[in-house]
Tab-separated table of C-alpha atoms and ligand atoms in Angstrom:
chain	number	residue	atom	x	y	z
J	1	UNK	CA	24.837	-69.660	1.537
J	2	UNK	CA	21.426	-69.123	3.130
J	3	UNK	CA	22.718	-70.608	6.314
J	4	UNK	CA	25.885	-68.060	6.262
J	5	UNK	CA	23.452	-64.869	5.685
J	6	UNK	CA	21.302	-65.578	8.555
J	7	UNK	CA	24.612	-65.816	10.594
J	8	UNK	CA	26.008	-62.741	9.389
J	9	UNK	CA	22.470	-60.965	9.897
J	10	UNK	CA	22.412	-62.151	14.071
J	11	UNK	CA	26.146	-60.775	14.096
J	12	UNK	CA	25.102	-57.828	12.171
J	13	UNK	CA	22.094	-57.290	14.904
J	14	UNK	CA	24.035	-57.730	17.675
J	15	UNK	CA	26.797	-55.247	16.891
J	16	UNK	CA	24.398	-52.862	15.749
J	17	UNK	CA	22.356	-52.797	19.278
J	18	UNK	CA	25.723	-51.750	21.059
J	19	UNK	CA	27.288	-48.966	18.695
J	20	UNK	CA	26.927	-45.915	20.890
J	21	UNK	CA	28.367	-43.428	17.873
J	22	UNK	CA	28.791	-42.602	14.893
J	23	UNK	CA	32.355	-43.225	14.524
J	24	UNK	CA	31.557	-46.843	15.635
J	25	UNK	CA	28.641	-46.626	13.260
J	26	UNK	CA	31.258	-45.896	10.490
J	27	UNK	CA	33.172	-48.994	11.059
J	28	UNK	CA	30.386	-51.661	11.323
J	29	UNK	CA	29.094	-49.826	8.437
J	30	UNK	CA	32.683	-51.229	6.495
J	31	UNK	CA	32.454	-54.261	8.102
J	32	UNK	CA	29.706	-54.953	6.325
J	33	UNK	CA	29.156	-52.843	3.548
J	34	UNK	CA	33.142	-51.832	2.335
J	35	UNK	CA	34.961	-52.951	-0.318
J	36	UNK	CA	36.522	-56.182	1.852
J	37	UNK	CA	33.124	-56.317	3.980
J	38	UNK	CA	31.008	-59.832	3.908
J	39	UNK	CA	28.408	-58.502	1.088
J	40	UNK	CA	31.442	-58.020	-1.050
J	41	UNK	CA	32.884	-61.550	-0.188
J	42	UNK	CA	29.610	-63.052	-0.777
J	43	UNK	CA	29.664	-61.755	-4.486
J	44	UNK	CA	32.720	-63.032	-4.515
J	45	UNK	CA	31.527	-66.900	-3.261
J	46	UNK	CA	28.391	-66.585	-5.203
J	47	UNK	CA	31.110	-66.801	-8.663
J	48	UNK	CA	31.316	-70.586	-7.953
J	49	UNK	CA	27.740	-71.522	-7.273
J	50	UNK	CA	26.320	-73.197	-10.987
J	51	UNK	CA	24.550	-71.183	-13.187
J	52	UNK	CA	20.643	-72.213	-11.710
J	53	UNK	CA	22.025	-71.258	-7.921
J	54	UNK	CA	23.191	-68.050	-9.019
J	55	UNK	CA	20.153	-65.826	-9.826
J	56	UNK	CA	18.750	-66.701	-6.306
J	57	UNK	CA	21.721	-66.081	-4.370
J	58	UNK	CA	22.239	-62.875	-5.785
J	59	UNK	CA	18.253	-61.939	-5.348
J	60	UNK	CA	18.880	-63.077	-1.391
J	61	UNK	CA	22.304	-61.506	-1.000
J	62	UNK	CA	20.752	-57.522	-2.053
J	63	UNK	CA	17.818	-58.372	0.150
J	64	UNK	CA	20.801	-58.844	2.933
J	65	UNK	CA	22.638	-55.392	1.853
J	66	UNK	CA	19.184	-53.489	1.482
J	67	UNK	CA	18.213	-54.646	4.816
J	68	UNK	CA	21.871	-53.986	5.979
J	69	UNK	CA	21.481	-50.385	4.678
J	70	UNK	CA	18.329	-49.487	5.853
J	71	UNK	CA	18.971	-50.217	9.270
J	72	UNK	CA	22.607	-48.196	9.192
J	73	UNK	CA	20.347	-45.144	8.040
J	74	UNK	CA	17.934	-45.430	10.374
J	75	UNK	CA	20.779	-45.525	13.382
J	76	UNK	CA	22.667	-42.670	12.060
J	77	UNK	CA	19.584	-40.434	12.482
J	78	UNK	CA	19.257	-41.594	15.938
J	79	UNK	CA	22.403	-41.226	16.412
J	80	UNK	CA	22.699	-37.688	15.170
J	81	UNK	CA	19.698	-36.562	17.179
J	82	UNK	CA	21.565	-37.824	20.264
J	83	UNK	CA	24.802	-36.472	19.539
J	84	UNK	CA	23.279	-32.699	19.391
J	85	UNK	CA	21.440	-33.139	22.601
J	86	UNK	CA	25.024	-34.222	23.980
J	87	UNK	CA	27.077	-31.185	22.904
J	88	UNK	CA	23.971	-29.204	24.123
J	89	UNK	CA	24.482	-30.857	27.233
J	90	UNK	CA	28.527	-30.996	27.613
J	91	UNK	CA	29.358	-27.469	25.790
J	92	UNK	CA	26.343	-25.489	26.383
J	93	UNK	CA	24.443	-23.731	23.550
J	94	UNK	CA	25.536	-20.536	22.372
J	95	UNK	CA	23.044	-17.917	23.174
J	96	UNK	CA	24.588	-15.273	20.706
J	97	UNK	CA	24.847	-17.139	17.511
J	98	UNK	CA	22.819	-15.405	14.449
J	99	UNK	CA	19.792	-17.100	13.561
J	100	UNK	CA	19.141	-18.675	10.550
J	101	UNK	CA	16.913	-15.607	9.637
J	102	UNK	CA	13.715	-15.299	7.212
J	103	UNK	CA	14.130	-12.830	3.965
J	104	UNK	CA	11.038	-10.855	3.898
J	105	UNK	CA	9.452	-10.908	0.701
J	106	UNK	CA	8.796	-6.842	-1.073
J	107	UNK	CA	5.822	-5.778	-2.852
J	108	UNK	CA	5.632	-6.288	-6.342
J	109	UNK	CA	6.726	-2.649	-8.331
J	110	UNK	CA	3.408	-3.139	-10.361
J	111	UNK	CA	1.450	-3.062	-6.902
J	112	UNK	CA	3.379	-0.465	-5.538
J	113	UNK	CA	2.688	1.975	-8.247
J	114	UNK	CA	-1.333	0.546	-8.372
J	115	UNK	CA	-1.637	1.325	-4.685
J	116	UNK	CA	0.155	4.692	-5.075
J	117	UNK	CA	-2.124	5.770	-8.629
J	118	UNK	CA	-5.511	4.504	-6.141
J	119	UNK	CA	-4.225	6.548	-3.494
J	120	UNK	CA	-3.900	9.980	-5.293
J	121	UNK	CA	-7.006	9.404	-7.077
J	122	UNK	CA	-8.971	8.257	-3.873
J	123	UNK	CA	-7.793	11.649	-2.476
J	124	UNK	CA	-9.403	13.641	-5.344
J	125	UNK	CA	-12.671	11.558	-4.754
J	126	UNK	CA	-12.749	8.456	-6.842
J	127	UNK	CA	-14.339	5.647	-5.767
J	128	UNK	CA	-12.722	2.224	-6.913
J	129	UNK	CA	-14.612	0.261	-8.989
J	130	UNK	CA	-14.224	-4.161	-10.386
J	131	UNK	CA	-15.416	-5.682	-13.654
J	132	UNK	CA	-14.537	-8.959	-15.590
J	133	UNK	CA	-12.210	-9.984	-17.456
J	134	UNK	CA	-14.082	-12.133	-19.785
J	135	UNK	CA	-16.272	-9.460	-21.579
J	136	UNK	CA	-18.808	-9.399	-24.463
J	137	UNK	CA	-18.161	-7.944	-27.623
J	138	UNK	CA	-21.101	-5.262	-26.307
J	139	UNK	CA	-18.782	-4.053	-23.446
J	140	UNK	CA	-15.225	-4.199	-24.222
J	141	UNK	CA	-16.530	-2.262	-27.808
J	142	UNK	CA	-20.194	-2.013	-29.011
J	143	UNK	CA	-21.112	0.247	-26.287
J	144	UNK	CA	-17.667	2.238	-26.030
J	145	UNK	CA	-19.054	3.121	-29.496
J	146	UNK	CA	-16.732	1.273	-31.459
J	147	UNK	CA	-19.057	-0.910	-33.795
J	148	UNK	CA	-18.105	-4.120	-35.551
J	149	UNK	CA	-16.560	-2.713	-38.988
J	150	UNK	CA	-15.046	0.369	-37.084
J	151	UNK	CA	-11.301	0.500	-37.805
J	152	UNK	CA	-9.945	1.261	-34.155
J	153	UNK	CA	-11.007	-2.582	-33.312
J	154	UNK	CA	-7.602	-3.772	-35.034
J	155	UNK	CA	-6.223	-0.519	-32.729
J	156	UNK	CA	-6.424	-3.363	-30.416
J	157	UNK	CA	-4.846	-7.280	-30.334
J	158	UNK	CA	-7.847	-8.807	-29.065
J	159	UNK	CA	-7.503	-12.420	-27.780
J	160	UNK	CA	-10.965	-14.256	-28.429
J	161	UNK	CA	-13.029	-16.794	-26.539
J	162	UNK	CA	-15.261	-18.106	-29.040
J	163	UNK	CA	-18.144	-15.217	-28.653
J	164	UNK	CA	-16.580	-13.553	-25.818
J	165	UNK	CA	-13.351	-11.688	-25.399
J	166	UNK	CA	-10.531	-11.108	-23.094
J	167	UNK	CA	-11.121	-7.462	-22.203
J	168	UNK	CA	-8.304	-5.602	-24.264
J	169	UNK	CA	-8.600	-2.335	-21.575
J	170	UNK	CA	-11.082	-1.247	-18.690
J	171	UNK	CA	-12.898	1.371	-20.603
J	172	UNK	CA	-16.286	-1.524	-20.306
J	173	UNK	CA	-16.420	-0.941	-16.226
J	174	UNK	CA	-17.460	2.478	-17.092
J	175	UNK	CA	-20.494	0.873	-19.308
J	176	UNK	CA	-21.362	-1.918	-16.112
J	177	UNK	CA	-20.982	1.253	-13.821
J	178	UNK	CA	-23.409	3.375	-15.983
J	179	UNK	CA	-25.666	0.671	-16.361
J	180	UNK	CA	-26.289	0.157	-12.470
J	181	UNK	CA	-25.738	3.756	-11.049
J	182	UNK	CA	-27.269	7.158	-11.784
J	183	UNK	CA	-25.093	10.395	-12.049
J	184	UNK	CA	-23.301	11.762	-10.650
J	185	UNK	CA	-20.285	9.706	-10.780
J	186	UNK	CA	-16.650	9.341	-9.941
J	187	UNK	CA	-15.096	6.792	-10.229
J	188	UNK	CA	-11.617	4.524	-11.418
J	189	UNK	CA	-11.136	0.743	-12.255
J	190	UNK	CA	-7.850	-0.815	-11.968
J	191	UNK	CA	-7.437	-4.237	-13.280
J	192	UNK	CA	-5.731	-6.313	-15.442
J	193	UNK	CA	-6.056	-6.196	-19.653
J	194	UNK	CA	-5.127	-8.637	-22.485
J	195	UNK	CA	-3.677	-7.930	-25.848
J	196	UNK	CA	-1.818	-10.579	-28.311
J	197	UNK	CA	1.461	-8.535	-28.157
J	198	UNK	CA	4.951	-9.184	-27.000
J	199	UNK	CA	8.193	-7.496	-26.984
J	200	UNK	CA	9.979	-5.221	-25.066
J	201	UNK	CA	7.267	-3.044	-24.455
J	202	UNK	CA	4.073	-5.030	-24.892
J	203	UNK	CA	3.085	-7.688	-23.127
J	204	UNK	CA	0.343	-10.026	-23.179
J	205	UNK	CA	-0.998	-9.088	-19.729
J	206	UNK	CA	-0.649	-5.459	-18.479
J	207	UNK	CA	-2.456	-3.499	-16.069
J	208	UNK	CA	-4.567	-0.213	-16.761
J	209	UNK	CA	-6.342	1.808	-14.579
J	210	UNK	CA	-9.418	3.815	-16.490
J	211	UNK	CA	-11.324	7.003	-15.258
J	212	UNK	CA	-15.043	8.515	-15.091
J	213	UNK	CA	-16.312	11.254	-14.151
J	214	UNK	CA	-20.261	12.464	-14.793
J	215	UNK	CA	-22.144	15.424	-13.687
J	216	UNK	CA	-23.630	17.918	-14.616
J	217	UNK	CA	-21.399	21.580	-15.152
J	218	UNK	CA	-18.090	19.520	-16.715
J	219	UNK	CA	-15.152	20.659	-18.726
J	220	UNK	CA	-12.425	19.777	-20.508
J	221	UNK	CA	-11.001	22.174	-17.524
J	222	UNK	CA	-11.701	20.066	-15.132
J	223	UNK	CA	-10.628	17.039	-16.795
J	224	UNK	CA	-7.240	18.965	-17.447
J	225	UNK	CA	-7.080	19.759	-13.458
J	226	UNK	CA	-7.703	16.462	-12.518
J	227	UNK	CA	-5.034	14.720	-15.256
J	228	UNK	CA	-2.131	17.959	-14.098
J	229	UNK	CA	-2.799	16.919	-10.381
J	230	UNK	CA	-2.417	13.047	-10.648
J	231	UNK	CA	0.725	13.795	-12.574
J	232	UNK	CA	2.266	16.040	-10.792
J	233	UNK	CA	1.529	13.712	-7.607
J	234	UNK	CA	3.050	11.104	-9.693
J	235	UNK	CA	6.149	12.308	-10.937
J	236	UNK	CA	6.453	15.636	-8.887
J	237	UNK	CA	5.431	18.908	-9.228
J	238	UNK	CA	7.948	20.316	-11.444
J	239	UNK	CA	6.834	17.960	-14.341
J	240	UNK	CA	5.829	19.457	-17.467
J	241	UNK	CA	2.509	18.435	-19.143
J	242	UNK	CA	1.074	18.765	-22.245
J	243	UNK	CA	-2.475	18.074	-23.967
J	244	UNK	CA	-2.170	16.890	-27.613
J	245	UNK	CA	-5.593	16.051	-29.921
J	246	UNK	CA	-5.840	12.395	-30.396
J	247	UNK	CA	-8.762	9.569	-31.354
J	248	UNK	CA	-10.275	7.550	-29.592
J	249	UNK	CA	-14.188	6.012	-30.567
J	250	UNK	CA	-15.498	6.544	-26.896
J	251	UNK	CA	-14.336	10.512	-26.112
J	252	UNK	CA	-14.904	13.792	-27.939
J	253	UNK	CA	-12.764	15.474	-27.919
J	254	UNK	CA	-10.420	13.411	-27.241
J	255	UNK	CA	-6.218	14.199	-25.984
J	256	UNK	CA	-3.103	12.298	-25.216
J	257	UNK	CA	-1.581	13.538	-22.397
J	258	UNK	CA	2.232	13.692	-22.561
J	259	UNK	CA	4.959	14.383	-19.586
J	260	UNK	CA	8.467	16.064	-20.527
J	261	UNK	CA	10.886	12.785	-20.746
J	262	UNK	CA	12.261	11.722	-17.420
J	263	UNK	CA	15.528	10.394	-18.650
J	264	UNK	CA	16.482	13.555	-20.497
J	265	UNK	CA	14.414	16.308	-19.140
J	266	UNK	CA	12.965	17.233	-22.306
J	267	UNK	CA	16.733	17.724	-24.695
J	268	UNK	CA	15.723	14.457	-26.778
J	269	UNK	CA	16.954	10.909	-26.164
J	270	UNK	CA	16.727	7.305	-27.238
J	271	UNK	CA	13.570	6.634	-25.307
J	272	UNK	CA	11.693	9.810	-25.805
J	273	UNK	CA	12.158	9.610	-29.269
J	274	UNK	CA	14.124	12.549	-29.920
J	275	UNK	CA	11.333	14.300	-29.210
J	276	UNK	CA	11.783	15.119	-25.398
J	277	UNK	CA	8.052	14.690	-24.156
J	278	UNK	CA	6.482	11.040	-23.028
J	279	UNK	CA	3.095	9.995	-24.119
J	280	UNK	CA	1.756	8.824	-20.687
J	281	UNK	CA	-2.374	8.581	-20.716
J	282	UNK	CA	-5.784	9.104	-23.232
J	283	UNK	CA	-8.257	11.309	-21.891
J	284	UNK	CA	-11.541	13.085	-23.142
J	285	UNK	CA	-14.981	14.007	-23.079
J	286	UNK	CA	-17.302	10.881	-22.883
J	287	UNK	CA	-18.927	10.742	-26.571
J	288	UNK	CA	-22.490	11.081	-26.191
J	289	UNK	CA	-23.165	8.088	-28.045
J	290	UNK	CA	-21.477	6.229	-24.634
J	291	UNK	CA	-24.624	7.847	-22.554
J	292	UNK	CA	-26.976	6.812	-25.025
J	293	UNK	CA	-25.634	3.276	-24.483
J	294	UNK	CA	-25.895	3.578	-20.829
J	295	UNK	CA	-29.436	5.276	-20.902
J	296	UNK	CA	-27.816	8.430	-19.234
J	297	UNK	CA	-29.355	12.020	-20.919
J	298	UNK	CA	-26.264	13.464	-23.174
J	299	UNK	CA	-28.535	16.645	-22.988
J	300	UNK	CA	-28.096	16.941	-19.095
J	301	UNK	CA	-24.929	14.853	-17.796
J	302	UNK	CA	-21.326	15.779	-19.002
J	303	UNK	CA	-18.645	13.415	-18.346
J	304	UNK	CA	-14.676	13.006	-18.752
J	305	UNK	CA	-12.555	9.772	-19.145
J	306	UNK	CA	-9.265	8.916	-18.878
J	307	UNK	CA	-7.166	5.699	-19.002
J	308	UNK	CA	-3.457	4.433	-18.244
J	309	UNK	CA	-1.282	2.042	-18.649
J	310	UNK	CA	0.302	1.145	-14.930
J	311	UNK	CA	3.320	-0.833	-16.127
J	312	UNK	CA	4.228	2.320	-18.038
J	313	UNK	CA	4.232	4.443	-15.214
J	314	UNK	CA	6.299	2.441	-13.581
J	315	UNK	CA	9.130	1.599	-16.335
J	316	UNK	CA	9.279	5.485	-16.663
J	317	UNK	CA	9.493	6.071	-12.740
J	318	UNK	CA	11.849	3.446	-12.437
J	319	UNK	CA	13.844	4.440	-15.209
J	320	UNK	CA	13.439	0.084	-16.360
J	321	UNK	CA	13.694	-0.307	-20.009
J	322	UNK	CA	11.977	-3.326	-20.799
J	323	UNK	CA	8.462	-4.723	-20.122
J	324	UNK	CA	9.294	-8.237	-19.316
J	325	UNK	CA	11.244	-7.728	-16.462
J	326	UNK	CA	8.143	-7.302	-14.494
J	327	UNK	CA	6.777	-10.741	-15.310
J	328	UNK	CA	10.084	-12.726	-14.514
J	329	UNK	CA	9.598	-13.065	-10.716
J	330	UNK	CA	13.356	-12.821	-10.901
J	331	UNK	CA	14.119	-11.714	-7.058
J	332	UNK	CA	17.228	-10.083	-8.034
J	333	UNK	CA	15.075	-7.323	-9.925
J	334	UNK	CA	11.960	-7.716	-7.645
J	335	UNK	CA	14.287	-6.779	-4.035
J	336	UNK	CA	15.180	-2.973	-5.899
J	337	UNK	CA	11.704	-1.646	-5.312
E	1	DAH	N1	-9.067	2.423	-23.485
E	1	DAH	C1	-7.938	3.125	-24.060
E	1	DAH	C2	-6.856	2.112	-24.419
E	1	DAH	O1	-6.778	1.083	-23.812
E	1	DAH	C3	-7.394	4.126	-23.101
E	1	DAH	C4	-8.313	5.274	-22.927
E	1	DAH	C5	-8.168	6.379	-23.743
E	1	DAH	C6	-9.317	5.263	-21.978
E	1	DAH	C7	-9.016	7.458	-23.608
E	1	DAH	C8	-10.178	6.333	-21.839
E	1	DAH	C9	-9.992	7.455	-22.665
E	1	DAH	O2	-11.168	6.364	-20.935
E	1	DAH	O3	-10.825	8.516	-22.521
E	1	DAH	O4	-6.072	2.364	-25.293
């Protein structure tokens, strides 16, 4: 049996050498690899041999057909490189074909509307400024005057890192900016913020952008100016604004700022609540305790704050009604923006 592979691998290397195509390929290919080919009618032989000669016939006879099969592969992709340069050659090459073309890739909707909220505020004179992610409990609340027993700590989901946390907004680059620079100040920090939430509107990850100003003559005027011009940059100047008393630890006074709904125009819907107006941003004036933190004199600086939530801007621009959708990477959502 040995004897008879070693034959059929000379014949198999001769024919091989003078195939010219792929048809011819094809049929060697059968000849020795098809259901009547010699691999097959080795099996077939092998059936006789006694039971000790059978296990190494078989092992040599795959070794045979592996071989066999490689080297069919290897002339079919010589083959098929050859018969493209051919029809090149012989029928010419079709200058005005399409070409496979490239699908340019879009920018996210989250960066879009983070590149468009830097832009507007850029152009009222804010400076962009970075801070971690990992924060301290002294940044991300001690200092924004929300101490350890204070209530408006469960306000927020906080994920923790043994001492450390994930920062649950950007309010703390206002205390790292304080901390290094003297008044006056204007500046915003974009970045992303972590909260253990997750449904339709609420997820883990979001991005905020927060908002200081210091000097010396400010008001809540000016804060209202500079919130009424973002907004109206934002989601055109017809948009109705309004200023409603809220809480938070770090401003005082401090005001929710709400837009009339975009999906009804203010008549009361699903998403607005009924109550036609859209709570958008949280704004105030910085508490004093905040400059006492910072080493800044409450008696002579002033200062406003604001910060918002950029995947909210952009559901409510968008008109997208849930959260998620953002963090899918599905392209089918990502190619509308
Ligand atoms: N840090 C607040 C939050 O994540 C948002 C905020 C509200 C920031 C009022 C401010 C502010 O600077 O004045 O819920």
């Amino acid at each position: 049996m040995i004897n008879k592979l070693k034959q059929y691998q000379d014949d198999f290397d001769l024919l091989i050498s003078k195939v010219s195509s792929l048809k011819e390929l094809a049929e060697l290919r059968s000849k020795f690899l098809g259901k009547k080919g010699c691999v097959s009618l080795m099996l077939i032989e092998m059936r006789s041999l006694s039971d000790d000669q059978k296990p190494q016939a078989g092992k040599h006879i795959n070794e045979f057909k592996k071989n066999i099969a490689t080297l069919i592969q290897e002339k079919t992709q010589v083959l098929e490189k050859t018969s493209d340069q051919t029809s090149v050659r012989t029928e010419g090459f079709d200058t005005t074909l399409p070409g496979r073309g490239n699908s340019p890739g879009s920018i996210h909707p989250i960066s879009q509307i983070m590149d468009e909220v830097i832009s507007i505020f850029f152009s009222l004179g804010f400076r962009v400024e970075e801070g971690p992610e990992i924060e301290s409990d002294f940044y991300n609340f001690e200092a924004l005057n929300i101490p350890k027993d204070h209530p408006a700590r469960d306000m927020q989901d906080t994920f923790y890192i043994g001492e450390e946390v994930l920062r649950t907004h950007t309010s703390p680059v206002q205390i790292h900016v304080m901390e290094n620079q003297k008044p006056p100040l204007r500046i915003i920090a974009p970045g992303k913020v972590f909260r253990c939430d997750s449904d339709i509107s609420h997820t883990p990850m979001f991005h905020q952008i927060e908002g200081l100003m210091v000097d010396e003559n400010l008001s809540f005027g000016d804060l209202k100016g500079v919130m009424n011009s973002f907004l109206y940059e934002v989601f055109g100047k017809q948009t109705k604004t309004r200023f409603r008393p809220s809480f938070f630890p770090f401003t005082c006074p401090s005001a929710e700022v709400d837009i009339e709904c975009v999906m009804c125009s203010g008549q009361g819907c699903r998403v607005c609540s009924k109550t036609g107006w859209l709570e958008i941003l949280g704004c105030g004036m910085v508490d004093p305790a905040v400059f006492k933190s910072v080493d800044y004199d409450p008696e002579r600086w002033l200062g406003f704050a604001f910060g918002l939530g950029i995947e909210r801007i952009a559901m409510l621009k968008y008109k997208i009604n849930d959260i998620r959708l953002f963090f899918e990477n599905d392209l089918r959502f990502l190619k509308q923006f």
